[in-house]
PDB file of C-alpha atoms in Angstrom:
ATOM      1  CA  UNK A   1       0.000   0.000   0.000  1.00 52.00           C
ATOM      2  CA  UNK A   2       0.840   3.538  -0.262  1.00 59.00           C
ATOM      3  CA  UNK A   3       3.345   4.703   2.561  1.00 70.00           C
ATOM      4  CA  UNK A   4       3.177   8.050   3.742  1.00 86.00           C
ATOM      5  CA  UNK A   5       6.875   9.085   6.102  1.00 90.00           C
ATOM      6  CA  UNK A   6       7.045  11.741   8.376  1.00 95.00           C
ATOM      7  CA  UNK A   7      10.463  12.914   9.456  1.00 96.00           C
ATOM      8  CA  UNK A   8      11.664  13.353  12.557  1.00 96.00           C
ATOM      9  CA  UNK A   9      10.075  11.085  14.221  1.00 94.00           C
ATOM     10  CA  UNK A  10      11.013  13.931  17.447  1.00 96.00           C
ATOM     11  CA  UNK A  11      11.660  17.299  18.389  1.00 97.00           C
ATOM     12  CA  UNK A  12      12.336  18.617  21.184  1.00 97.00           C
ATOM     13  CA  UNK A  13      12.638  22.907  20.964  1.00 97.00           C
ATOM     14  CA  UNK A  14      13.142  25.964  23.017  1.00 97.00           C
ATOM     15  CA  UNK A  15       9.532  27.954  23.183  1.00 98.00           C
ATOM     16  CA  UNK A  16      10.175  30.105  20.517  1.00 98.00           C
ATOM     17  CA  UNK A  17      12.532  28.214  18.005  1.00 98.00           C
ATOM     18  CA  UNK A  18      10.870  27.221  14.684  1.00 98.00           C
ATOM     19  CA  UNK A  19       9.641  23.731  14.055  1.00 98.00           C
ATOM     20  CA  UNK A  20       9.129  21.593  10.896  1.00 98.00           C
ATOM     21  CA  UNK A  21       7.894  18.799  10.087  1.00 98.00           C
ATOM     22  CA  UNK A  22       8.394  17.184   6.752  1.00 98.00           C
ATOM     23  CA  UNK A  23       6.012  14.407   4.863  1.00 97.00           C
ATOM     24  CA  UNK A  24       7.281  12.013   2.044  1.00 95.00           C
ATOM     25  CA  UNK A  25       5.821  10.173  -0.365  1.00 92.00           C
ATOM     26  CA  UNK A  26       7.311   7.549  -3.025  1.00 89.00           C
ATOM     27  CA  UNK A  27       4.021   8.518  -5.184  1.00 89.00           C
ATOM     28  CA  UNK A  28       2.331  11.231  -6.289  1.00 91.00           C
ATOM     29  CA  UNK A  29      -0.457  12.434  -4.011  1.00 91.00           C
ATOM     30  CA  UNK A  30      -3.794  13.597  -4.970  1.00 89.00           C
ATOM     31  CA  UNK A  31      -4.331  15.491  -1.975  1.00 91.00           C
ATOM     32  CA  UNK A  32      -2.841  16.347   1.809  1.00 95.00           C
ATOM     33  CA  UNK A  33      -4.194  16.624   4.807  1.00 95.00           C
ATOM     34  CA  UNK A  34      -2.576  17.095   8.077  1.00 97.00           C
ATOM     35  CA  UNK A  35      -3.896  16.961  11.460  1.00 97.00           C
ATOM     36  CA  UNK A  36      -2.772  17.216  15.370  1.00 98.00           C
ATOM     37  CA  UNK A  37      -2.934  14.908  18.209  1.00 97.00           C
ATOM     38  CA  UNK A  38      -2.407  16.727  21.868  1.00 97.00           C
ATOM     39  CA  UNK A  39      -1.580  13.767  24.335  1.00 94.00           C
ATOM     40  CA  UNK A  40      -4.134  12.258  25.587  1.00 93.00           C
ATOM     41  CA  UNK A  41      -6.507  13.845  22.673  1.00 95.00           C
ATOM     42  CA  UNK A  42      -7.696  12.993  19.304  1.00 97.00           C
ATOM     43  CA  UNK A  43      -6.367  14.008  16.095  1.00 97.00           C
ATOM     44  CA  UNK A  44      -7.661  16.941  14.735  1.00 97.00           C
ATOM     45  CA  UNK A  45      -7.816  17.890  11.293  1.00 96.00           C
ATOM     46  CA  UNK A  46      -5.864  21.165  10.732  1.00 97.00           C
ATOM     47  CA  UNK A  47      -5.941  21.593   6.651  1.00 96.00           C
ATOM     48  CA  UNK A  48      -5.878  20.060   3.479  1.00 94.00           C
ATOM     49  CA  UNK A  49      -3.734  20.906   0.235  1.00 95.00           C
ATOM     50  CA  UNK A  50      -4.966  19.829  -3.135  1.00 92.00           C
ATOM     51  CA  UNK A  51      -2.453  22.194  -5.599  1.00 94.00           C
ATOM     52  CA  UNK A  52       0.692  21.760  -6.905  1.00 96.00           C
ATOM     53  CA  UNK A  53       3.000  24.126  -4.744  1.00 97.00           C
ATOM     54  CA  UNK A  54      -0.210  24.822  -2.400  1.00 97.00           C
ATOM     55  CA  UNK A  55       0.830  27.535   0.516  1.00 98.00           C
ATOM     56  CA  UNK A  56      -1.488  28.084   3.242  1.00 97.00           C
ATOM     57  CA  UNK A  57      -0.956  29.643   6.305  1.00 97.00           C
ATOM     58  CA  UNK A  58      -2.859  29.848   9.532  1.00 97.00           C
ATOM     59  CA  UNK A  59      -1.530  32.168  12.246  1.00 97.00           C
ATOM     60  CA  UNK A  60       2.076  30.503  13.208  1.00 98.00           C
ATOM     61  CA  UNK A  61       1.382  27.441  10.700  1.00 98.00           C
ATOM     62  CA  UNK A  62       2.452  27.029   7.367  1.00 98.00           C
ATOM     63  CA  UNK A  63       1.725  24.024   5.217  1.00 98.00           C
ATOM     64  CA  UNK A  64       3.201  22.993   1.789  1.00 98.00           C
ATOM     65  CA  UNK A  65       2.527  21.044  -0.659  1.00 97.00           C
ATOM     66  CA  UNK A  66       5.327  19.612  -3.332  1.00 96.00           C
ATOM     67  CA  UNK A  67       5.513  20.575  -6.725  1.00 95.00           C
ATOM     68  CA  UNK A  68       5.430  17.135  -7.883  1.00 95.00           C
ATOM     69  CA  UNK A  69       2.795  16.257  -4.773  1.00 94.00           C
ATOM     70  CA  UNK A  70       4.958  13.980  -3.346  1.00 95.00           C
ATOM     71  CA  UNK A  71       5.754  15.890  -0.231  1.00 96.00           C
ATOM     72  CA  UNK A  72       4.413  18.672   2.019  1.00 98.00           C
ATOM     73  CA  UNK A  73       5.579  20.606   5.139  1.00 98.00           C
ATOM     74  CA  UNK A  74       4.512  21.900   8.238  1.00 98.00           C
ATOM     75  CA  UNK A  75       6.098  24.792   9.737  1.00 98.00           C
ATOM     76  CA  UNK A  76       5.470  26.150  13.301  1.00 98.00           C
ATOM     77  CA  UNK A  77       7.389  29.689  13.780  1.00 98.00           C
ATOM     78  CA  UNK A  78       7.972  30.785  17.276  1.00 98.00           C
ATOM     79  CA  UNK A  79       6.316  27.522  18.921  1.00 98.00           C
ATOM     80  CA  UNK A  80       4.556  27.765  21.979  1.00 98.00           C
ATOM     81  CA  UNK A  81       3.746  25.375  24.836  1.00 97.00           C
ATOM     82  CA  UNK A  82       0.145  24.990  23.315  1.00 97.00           C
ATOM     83  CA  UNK A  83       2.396  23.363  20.283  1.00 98.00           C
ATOM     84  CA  UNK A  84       2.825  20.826  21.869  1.00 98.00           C
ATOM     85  CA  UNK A  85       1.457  16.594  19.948  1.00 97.00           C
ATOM     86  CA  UNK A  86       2.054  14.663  16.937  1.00 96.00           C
ATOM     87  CA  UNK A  87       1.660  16.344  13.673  1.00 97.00           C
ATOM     88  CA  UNK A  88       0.316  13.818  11.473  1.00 97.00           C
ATOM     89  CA  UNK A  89       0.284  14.513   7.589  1.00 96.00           C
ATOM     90  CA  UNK A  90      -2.865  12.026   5.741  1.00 95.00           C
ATOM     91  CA  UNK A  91      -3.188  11.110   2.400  1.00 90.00           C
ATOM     92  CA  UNK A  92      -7.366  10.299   1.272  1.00 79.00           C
ATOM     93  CA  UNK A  93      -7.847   8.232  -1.281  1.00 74.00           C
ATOM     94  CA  UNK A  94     -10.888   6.092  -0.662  1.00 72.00           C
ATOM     95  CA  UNK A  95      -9.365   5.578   2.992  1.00 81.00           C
ATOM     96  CA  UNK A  96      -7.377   8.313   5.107  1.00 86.00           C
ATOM     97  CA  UNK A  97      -3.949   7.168   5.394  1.00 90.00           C
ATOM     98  CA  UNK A  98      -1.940   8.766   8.357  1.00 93.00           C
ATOM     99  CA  UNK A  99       2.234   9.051   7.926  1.00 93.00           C
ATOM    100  CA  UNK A 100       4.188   8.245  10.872  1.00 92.00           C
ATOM    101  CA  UNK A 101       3.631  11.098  12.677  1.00 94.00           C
ATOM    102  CA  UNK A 102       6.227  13.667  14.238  1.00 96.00           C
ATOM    103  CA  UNK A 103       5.905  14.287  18.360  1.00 96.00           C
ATOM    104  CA  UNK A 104       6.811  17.619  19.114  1.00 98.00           C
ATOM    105  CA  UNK A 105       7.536  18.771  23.036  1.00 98.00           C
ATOM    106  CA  UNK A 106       8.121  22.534  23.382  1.00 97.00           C
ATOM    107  CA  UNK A 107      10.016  23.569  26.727  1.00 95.00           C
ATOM    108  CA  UNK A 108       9.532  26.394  28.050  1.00 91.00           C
TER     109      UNK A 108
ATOM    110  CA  UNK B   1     -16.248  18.883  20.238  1.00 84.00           C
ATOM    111  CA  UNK B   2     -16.024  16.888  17.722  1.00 85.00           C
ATOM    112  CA  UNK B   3     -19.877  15.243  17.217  1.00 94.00           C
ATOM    113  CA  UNK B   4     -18.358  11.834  16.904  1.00 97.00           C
ATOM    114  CA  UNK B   5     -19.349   9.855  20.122  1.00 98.00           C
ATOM    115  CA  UNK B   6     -17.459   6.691  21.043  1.00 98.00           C
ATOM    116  CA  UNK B   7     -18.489   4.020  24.113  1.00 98.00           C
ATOM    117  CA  UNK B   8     -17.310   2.820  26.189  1.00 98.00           C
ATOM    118  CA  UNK B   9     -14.345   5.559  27.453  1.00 97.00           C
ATOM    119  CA  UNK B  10     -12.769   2.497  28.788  1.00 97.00           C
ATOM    120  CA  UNK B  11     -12.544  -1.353  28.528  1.00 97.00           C
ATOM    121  CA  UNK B  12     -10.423  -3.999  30.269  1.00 98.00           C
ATOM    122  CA  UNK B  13     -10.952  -7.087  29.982  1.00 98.00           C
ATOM    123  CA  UNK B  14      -8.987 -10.705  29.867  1.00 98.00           C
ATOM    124  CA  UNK B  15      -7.067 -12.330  26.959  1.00 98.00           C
ATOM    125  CA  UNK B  16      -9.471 -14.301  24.748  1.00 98.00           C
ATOM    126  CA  UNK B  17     -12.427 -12.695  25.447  1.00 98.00           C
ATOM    127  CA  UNK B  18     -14.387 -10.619  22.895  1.00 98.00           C
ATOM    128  CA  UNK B  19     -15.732  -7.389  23.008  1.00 98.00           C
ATOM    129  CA  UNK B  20     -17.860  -4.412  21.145  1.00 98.00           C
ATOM    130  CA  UNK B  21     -16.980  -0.873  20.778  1.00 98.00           C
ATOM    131  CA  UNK B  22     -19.106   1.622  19.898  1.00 98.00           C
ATOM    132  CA  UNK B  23     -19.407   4.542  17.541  1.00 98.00           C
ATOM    133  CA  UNK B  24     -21.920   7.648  17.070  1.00 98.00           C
ATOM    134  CA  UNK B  25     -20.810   9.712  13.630  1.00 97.00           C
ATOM    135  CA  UNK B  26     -21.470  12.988  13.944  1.00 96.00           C
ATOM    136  CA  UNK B  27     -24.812  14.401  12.274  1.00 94.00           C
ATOM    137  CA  UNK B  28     -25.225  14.084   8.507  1.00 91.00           C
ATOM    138  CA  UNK B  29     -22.133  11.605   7.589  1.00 94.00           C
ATOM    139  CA  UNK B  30     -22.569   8.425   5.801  1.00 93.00           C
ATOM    140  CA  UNK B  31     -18.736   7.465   6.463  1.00 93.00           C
ATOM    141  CA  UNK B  32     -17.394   5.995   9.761  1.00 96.00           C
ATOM    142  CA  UNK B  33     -13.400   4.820   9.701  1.00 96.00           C
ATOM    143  CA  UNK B  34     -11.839   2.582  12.501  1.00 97.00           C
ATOM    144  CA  UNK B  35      -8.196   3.349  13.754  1.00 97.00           C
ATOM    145  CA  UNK B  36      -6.251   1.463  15.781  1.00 97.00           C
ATOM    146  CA  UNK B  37      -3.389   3.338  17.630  1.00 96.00           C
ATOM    147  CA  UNK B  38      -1.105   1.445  19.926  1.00 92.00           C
ATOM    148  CA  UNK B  39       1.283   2.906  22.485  1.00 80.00           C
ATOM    149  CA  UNK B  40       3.379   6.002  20.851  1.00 69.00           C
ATOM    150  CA  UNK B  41       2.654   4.962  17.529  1.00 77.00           C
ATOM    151  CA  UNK B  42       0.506   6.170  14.439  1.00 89.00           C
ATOM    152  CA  UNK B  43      -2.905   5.570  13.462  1.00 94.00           C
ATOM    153  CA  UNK B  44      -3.464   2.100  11.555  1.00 94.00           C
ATOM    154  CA  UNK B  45      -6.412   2.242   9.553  1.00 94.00           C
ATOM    155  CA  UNK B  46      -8.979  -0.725  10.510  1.00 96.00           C
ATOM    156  CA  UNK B  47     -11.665  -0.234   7.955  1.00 96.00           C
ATOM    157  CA  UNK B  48     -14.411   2.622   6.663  1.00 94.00           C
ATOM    158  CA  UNK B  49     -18.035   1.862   6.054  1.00 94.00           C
ATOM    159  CA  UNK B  50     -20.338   4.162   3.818  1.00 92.00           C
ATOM    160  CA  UNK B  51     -23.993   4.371   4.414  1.00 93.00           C
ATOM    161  CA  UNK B  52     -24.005   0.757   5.793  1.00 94.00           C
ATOM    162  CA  UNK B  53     -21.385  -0.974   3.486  1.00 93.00           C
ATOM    163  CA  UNK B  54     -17.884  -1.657   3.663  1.00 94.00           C
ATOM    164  CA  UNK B  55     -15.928   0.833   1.724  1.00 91.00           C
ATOM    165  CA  UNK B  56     -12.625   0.022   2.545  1.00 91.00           C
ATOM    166  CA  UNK B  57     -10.715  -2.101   4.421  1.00 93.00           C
ATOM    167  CA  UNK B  58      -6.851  -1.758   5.961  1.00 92.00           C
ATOM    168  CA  UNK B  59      -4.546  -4.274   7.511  1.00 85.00           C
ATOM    169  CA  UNK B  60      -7.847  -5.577   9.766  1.00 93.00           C
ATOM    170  CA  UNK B  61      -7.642  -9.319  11.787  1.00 94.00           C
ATOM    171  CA  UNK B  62      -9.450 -12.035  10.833  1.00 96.00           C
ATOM    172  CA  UNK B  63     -10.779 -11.429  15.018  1.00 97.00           C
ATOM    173  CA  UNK B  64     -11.627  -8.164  13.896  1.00 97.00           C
ATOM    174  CA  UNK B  65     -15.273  -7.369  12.489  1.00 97.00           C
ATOM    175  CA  UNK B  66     -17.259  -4.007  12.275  1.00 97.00           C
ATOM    176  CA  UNK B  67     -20.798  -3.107  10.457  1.00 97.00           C
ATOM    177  CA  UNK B  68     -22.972   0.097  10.073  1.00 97.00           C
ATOM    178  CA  UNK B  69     -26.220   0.105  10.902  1.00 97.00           C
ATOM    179  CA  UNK B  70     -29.117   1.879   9.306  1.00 96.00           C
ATOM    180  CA  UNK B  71     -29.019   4.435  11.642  1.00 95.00           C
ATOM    181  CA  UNK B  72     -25.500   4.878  10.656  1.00 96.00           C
ATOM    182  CA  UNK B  73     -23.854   4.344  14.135  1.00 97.00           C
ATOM    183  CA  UNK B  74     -21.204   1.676  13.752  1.00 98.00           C
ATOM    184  CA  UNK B  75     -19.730  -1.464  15.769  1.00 98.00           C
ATOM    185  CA  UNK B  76     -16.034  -2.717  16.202  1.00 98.00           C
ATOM    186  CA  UNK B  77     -15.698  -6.153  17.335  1.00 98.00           C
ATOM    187  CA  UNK B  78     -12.743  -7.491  18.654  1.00 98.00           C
ATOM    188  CA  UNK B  79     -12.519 -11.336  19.601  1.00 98.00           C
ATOM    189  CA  UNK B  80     -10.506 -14.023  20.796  1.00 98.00           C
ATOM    190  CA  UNK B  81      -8.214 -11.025  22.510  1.00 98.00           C
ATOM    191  CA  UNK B  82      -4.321 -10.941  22.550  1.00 97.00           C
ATOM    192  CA  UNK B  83      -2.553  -8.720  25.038  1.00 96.00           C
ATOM    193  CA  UNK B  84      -0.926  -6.952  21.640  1.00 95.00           C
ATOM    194  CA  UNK B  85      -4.728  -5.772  21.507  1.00 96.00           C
ATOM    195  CA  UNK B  86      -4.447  -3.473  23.818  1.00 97.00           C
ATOM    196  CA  UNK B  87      -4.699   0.152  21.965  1.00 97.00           C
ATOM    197  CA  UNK B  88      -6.891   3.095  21.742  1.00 97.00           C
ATOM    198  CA  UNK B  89      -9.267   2.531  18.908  1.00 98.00           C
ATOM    199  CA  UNK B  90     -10.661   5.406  17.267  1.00 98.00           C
ATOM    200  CA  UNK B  91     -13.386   6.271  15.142  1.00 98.00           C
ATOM    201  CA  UNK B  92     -14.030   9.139  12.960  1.00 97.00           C
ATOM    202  CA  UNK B  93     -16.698   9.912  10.332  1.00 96.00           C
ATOM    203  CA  UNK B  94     -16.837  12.170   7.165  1.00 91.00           C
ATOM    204  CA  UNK B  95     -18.775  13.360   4.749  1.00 87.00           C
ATOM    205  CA  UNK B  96     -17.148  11.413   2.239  1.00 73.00           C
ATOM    206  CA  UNK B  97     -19.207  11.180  -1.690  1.00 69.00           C
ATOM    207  CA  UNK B  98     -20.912   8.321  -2.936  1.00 68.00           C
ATOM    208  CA  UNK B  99     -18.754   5.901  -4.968  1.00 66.00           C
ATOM    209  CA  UNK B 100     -17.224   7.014  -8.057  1.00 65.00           C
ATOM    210  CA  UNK B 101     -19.207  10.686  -7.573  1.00 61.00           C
ATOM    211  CA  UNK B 102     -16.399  12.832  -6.406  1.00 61.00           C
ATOM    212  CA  UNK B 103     -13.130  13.346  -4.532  1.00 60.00           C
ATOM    213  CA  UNK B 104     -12.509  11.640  -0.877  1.00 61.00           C
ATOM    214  CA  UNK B 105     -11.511  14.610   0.471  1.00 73.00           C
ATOM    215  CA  UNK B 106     -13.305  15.429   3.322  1.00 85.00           C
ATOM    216  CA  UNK B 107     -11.753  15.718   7.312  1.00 90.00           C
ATOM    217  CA  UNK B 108     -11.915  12.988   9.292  1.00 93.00           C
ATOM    218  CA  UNK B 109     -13.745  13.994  12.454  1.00 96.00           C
ATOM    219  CA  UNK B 110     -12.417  11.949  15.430  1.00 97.00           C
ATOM    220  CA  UNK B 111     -14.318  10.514  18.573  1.00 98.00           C
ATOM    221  CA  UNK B 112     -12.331  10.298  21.865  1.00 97.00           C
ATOM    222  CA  UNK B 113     -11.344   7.055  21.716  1.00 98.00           C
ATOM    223  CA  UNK B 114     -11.873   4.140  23.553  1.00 98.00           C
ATOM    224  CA  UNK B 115      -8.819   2.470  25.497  1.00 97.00           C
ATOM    225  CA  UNK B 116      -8.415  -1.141  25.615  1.00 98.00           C
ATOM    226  CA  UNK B 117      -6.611  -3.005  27.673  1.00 97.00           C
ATOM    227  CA  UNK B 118      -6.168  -6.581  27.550  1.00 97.00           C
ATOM    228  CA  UNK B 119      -4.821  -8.056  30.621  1.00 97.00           C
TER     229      UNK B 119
END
């Protein structure tokens, strides 16, 4: 089946350093999503990216999408404690496929 | 809040046994996906019913069964139980399109989860 990675697998940053998260895959993707998991919580979906070169931003997030939609990118700028969970990038097809997921701690 | 519900919050229960979870999607979607998520790891899709059929189906046991009912709330059953069973199983719904009438594209709204742990 269609693998989705997520690198690093950790990080571990200052409150206020940057933070990104990066999504491969070995095919082209139809569409992105990506979604956040605070411990103990349930994922929640953040945004999706359907374009070639998509850019989207919300607040301190910004979210990328390849060229060749084979990869996309979450970036946090100036994290904050409230940062803190797995970032999980999802690929839908007729199922929702989650990557690996990147656990992020902020320390204050 | 999401408008998914999931029951029960909690299970325990003893190795071999069998057991039901439970899942409400929220208000208006036909499609209901089951997750399993073990200990510090990702989400493993289960299986996704639409409108009472089976859409699509992951890496799923053979002890592993679900169904949608007509009132779209949906089942999980998990039998002959392994201690590896123990997870958080999650279930989310969407409003995902009929078949072959446009793009799965739609968030995945997720219920709270219910923990299992299989002593």
């Amino acid at each position: 089946g269609q693998q989705v990675m997520q690198i690093p697998q950790y990080q571990h940053v200052q409150e206020g350093e940057d933070f990104t998260t990066y999504c491969n895959s070995s095919t082209t993707l139809s569409n992105i999503q990506w979604y956040k998991q605070r411990p103990g919580g349930h994922p929640v979906f953040l945004i999706q990216l359907v374009k070639s070169g998509e850019v989207k931003k919300q607040k301190r997030l910004t979210f990328q999408f390849g060229e060749a939609k084979k990869n996309s990118s979450l970036h946090i700028t100036a994290t904050q404690t409230t940062d803190v969970g797995t970032y999980f990038c999802a690929h839908h097809t007729d199922k929702l496929i989650f990557g690996t997921g990147t656990r992020l701690q902020v320390f204050p | 809040d999401s408008g998914v519900t999931q029951t029960p919050k909690h299970l325990i229960t003893a190795t071999g046994q069998r057991v039901t979870l439970r899942c409400s999607p929220r208000s208006g979607d036909l499609s209901v996906y089951w997750y399993q998520q073990s200990l510090d790891q990702g989400l493993q899709f289960l299986i996704q019913y639409y409108n009472g059929e089976e859409r699509a189906k992951g890496n799923i046991l053979e002890r592993f069964s679900a169904q949608q009912f007509p009132d779209l709330h949906s089942e999980l059953n998990l039998s002959s139980l392994e201690l590896g069973d123990s997870a958080l199983y999650f279930c989310a719904s969407s409003v995902d399109p009929p078949r072959g009438q446009g793009l799965y594209n739609s968030p995945l709204h997720f219920g709270n989860g219910t923990r299992l742990t299989v002593t």
